[in-house]
PDB file of C-alpha atoms in Angstrom:
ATOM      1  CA  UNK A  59     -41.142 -12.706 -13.827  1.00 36.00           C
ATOM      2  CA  UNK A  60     -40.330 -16.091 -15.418  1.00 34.00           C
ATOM      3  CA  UNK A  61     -41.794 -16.936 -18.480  1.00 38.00           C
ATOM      4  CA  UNK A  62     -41.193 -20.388 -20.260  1.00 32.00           C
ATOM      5  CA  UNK A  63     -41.650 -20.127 -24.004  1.00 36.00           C
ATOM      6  CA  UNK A  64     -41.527 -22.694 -26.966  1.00 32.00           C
ATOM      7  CA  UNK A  65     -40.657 -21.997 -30.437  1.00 30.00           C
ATOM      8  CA  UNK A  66     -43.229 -21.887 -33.190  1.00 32.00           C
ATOM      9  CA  UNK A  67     -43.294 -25.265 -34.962  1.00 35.00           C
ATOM     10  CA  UNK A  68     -44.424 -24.063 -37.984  1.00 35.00           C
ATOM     11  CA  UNK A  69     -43.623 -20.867 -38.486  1.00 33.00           C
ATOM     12  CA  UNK A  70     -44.251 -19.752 -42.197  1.00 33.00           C
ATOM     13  CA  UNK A  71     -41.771 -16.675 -43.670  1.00 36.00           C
ATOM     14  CA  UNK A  72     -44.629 -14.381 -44.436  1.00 41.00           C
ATOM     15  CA  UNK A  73     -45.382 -14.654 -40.166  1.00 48.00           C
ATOM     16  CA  UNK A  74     -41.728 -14.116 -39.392  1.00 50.00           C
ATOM     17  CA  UNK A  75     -41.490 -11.239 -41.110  1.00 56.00           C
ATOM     18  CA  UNK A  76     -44.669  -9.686 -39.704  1.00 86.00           C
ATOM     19  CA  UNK A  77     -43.187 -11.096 -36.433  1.00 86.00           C
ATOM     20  CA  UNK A  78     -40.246  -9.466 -37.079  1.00 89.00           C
ATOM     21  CA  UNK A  79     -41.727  -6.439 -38.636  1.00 92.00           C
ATOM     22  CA  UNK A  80     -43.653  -5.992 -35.437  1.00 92.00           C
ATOM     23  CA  UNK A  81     -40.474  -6.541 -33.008  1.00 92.00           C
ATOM     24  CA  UNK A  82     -38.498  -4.094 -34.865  1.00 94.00           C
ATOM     25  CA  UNK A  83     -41.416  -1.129 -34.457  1.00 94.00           C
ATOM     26  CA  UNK A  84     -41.497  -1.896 -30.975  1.00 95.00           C
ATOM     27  CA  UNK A  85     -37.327  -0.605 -30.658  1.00 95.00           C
ATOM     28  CA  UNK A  86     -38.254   2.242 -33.118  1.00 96.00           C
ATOM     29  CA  UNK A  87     -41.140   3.665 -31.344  1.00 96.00           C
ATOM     30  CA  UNK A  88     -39.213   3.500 -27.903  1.00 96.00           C
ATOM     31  CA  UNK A  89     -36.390   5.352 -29.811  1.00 95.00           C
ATOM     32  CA  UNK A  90     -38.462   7.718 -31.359  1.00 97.00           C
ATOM     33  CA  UNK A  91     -40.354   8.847 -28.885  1.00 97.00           C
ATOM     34  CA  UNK A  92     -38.596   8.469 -25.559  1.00 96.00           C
ATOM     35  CA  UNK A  93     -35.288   9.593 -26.590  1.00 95.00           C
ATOM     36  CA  UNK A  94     -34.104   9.829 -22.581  1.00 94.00           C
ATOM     37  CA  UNK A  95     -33.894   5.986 -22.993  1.00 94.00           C
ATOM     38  CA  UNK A  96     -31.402   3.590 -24.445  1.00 92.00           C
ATOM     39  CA  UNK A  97     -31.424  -0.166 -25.558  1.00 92.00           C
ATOM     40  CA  UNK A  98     -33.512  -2.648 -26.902  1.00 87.00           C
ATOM     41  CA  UNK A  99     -33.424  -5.692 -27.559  1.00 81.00           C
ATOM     42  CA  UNK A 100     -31.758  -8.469 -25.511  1.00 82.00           C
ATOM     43  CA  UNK A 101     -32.571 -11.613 -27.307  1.00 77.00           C
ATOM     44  CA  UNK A 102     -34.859 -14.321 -28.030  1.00 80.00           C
ATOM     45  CA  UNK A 103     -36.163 -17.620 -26.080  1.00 75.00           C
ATOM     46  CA  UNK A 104     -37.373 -20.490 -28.169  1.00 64.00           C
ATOM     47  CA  UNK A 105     -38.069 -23.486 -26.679  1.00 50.00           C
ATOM     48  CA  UNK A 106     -38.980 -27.090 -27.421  1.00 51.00           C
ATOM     49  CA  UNK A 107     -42.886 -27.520 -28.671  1.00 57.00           C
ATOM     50  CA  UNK A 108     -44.501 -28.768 -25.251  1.00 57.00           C
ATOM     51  CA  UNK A 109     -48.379 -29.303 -24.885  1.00 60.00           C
ATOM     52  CA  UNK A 110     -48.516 -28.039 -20.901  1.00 62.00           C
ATOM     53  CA  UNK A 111     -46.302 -24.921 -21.617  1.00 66.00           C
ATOM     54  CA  UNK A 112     -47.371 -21.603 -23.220  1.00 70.00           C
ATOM     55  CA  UNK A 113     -46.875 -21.931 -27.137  1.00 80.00           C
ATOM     56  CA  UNK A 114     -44.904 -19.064 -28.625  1.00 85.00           C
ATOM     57  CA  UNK A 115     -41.544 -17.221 -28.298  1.00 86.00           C
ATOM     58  CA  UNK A 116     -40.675 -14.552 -26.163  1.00 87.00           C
ATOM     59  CA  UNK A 117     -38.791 -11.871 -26.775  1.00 92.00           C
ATOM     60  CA  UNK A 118     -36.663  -9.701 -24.464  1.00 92.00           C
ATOM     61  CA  UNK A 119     -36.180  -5.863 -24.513  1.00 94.00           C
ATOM     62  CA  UNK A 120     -34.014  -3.653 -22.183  1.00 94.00           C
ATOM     63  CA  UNK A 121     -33.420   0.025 -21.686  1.00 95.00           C
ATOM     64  CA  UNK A 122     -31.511   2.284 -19.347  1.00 93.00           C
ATOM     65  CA  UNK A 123     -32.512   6.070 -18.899  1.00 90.00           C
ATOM     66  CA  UNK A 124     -29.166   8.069 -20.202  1.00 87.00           C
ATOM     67  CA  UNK A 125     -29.365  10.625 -17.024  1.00 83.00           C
ATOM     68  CA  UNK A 126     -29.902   7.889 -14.214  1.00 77.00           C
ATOM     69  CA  UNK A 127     -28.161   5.043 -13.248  1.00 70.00           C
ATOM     70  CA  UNK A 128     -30.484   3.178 -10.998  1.00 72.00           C
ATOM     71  CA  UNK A 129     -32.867   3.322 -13.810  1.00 87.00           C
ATOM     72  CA  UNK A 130     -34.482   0.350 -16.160  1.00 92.00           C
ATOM     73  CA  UNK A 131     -37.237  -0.492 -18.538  1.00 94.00           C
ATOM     74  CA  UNK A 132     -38.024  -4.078 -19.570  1.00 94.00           C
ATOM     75  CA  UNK A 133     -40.118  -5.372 -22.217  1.00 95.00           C
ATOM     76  CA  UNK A 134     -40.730  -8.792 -22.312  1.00 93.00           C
ATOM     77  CA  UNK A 135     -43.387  -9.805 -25.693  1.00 94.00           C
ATOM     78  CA  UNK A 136     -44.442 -13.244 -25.721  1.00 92.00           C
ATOM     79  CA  UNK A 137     -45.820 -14.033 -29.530  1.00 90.00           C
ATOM     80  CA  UNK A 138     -48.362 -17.008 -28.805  1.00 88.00           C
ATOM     81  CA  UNK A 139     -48.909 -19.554 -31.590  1.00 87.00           C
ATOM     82  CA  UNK A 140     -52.252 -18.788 -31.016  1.00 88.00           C
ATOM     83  CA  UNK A 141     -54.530 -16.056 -28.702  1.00 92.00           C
ATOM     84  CA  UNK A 142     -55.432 -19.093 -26.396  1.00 90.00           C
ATOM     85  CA  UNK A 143     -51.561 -18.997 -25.501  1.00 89.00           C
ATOM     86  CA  UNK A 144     -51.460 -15.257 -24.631  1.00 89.00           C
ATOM     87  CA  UNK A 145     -55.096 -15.386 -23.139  1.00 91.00           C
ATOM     88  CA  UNK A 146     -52.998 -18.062 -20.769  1.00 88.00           C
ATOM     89  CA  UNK A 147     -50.212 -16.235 -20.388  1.00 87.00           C
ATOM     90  CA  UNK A 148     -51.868 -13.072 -19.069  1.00 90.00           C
ATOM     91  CA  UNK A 149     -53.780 -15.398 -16.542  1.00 88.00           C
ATOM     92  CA  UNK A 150     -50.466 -16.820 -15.437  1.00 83.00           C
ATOM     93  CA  UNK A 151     -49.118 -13.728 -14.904  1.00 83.00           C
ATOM     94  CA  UNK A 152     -51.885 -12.108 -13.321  1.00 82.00           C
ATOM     95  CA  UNK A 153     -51.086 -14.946 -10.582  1.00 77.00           C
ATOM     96  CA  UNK A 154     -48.119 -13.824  -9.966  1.00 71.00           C
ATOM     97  CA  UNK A 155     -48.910 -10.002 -10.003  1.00 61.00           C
ATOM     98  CA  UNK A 156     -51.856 -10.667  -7.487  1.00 59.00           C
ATOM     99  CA  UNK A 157     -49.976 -11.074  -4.668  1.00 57.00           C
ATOM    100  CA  UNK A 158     -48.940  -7.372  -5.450  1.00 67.00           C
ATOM    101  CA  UNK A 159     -52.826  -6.094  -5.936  1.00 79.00           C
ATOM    102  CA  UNK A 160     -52.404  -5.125  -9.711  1.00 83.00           C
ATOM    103  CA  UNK A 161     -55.635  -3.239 -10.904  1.00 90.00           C
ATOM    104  CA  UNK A 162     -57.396  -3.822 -14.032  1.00 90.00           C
ATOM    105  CA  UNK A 163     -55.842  -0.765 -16.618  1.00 92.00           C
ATOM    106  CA  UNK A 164     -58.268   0.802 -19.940  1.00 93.00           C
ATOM    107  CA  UNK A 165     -57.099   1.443 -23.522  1.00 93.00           C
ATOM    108  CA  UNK A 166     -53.841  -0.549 -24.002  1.00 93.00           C
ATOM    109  CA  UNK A 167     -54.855  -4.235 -25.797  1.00 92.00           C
ATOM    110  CA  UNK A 168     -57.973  -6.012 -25.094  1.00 93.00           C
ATOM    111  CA  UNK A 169     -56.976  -6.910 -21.707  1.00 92.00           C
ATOM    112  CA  UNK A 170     -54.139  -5.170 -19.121  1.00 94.00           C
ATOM    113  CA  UNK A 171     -53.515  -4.722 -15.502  1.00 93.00           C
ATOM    114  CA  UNK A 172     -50.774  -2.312 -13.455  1.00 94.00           C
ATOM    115  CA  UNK A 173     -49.048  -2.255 -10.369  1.00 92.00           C
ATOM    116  CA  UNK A 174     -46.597   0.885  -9.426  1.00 92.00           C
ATOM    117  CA  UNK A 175     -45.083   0.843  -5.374  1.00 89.00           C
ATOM    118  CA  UNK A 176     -41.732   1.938  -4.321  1.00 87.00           C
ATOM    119  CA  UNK A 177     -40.805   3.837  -7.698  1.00 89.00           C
ATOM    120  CA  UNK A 178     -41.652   0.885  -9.866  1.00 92.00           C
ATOM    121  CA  UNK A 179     -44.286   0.009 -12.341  1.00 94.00           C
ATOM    122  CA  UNK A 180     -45.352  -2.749 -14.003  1.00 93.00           C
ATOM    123  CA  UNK A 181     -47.988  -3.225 -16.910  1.00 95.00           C
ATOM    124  CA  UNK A 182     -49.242  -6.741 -18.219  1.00 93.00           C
ATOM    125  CA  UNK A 183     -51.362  -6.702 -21.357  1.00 96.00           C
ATOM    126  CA  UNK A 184     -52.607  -8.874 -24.025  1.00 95.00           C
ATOM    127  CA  UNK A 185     -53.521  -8.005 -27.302  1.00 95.00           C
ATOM    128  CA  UNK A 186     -54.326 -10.686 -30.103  1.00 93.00           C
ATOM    129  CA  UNK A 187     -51.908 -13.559 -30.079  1.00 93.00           C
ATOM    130  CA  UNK A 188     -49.341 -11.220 -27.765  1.00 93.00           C
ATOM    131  CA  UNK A 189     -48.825 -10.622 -24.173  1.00 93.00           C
ATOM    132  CA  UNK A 190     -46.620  -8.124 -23.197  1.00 95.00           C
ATOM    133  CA  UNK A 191     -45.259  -7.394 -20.053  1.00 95.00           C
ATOM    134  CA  UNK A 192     -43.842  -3.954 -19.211  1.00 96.00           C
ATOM    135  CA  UNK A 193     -41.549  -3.812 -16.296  1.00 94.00           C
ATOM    136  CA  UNK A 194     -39.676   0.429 -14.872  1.00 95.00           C
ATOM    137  CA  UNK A 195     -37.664   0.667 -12.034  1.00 93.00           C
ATOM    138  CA  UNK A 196     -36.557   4.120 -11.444  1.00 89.00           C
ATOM    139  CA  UNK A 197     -34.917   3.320  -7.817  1.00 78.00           C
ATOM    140  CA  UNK A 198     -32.452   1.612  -6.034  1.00 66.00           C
ATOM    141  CA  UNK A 199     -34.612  -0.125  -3.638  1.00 63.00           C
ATOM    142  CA  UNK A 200     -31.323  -1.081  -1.594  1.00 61.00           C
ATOM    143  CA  UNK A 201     -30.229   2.641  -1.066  1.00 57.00           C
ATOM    144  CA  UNK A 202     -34.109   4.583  -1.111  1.00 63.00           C
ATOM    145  CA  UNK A 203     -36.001   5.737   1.917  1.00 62.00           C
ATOM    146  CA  UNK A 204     -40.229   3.935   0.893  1.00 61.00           C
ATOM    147  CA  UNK A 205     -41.609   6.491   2.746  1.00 59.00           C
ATOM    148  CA  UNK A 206     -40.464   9.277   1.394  1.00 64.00           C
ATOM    149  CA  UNK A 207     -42.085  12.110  -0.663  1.00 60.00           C
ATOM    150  CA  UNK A 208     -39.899  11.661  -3.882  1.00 80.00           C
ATOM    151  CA  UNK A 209     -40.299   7.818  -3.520  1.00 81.00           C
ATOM    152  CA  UNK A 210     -44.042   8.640  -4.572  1.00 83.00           C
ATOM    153  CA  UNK A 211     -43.254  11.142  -7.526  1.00 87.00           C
ATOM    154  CA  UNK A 212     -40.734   8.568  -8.747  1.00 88.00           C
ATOM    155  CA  UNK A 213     -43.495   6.471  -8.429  1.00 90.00           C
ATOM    156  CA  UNK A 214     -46.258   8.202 -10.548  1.00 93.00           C
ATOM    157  CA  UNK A 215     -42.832   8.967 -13.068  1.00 93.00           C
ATOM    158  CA  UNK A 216     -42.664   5.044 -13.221  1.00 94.00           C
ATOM    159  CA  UNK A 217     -46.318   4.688 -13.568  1.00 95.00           C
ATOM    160  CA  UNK A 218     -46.632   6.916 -16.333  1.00 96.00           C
ATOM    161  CA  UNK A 219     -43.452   5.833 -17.688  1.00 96.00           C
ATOM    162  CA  UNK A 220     -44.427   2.080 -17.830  1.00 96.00           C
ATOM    163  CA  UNK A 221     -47.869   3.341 -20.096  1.00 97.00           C
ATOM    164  CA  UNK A 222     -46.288   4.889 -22.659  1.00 97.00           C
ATOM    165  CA  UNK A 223     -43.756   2.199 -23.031  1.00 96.00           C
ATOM    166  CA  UNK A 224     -46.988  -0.480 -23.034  1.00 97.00           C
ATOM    167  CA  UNK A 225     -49.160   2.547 -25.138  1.00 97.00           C
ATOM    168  CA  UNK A 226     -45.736   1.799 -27.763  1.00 96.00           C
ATOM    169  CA  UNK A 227     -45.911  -1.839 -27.811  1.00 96.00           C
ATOM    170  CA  UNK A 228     -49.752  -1.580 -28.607  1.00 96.00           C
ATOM    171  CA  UNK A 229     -49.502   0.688 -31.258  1.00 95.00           C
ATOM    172  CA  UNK A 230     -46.973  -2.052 -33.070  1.00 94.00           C
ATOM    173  CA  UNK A 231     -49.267  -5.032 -32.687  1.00 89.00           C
TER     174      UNK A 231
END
């Protein structure tokens, strides 16, 4: 997914830290609780202050499974200058993600949708002034046979994978 994301004009040092604060719970509670999985994250994309993009910064999270090596789990947060912005952004995502028939998903954020095919998973969700977009691969889509029976158990792994990482990120906003 691309996301285009501008920097909070002015950002005061009371919301950076709860920004921060926030960001830094998200890395713990992945570490914490799925200890299988290494990273976090990546880095940061301000932006220049533009009225016809999204308003906010996004933030970029990565982790590899320590058995597996055809094996990822991306986090992408986008922290909106205001819930319009991540109201937005889940719309523009759910644009893109339509053309792969994501379904509406219950209890993470006020808002979320999935969509898991081919051993992969991914969860959108918005909850407040975030968005949050939750992205597993557990396959090689090069080297793997669609069709086959693991394909779909790496798939529901993936699936259920991709909601605890999102259940994680919820818990932190």
């Amino acid at each position: 997914m691309v996301c285009l994301a501008v920097i909070l004009p002015g950002l005061t040092a009371n919301s950076a830290q709860t920004k921060e604060a926030m960001l830094d719970g998200v890395v713990r509670a992945i570490a914490e609780n799925e200890p299988e999985w290494q990273g976090g994250k990546v880095h940061s994309m301000p932006g220049t202050p533009d009225p016809d993009r999204f308003r906010g910064t996004l933030h970029d999270f990565e982790w590899k499974r320590k058995d597996r090596t055809a094996t990822l789990a991306t986090v992408q947060i986008f922290y909106g200058d205001s819930e319009e912005d991540a109201v937005r952004m889940l719309e523009w995502s759910q644009m893109i993600l339509s053309v792969n028939e994501s379904e509406p998903l219950e209890n993470i954020g006020e808002r979320a949708y999935q969509y898991a095919k081919n051993g992969n998973s991914w969860i959108t969700f918005r909850k407040g002034k975030i968005f949050a977009d939750i992205s597993v691969s557990l396959v090689d889509l090069r080297y793997a046979d669609k069709a086959s029976l693991p394909m779909l158990d790496l798939t529901v792994e993936a699936r259920e994978t991709a909601k605890r990482f999102a259940q994680h990120v919820a818990n932190q906003i």
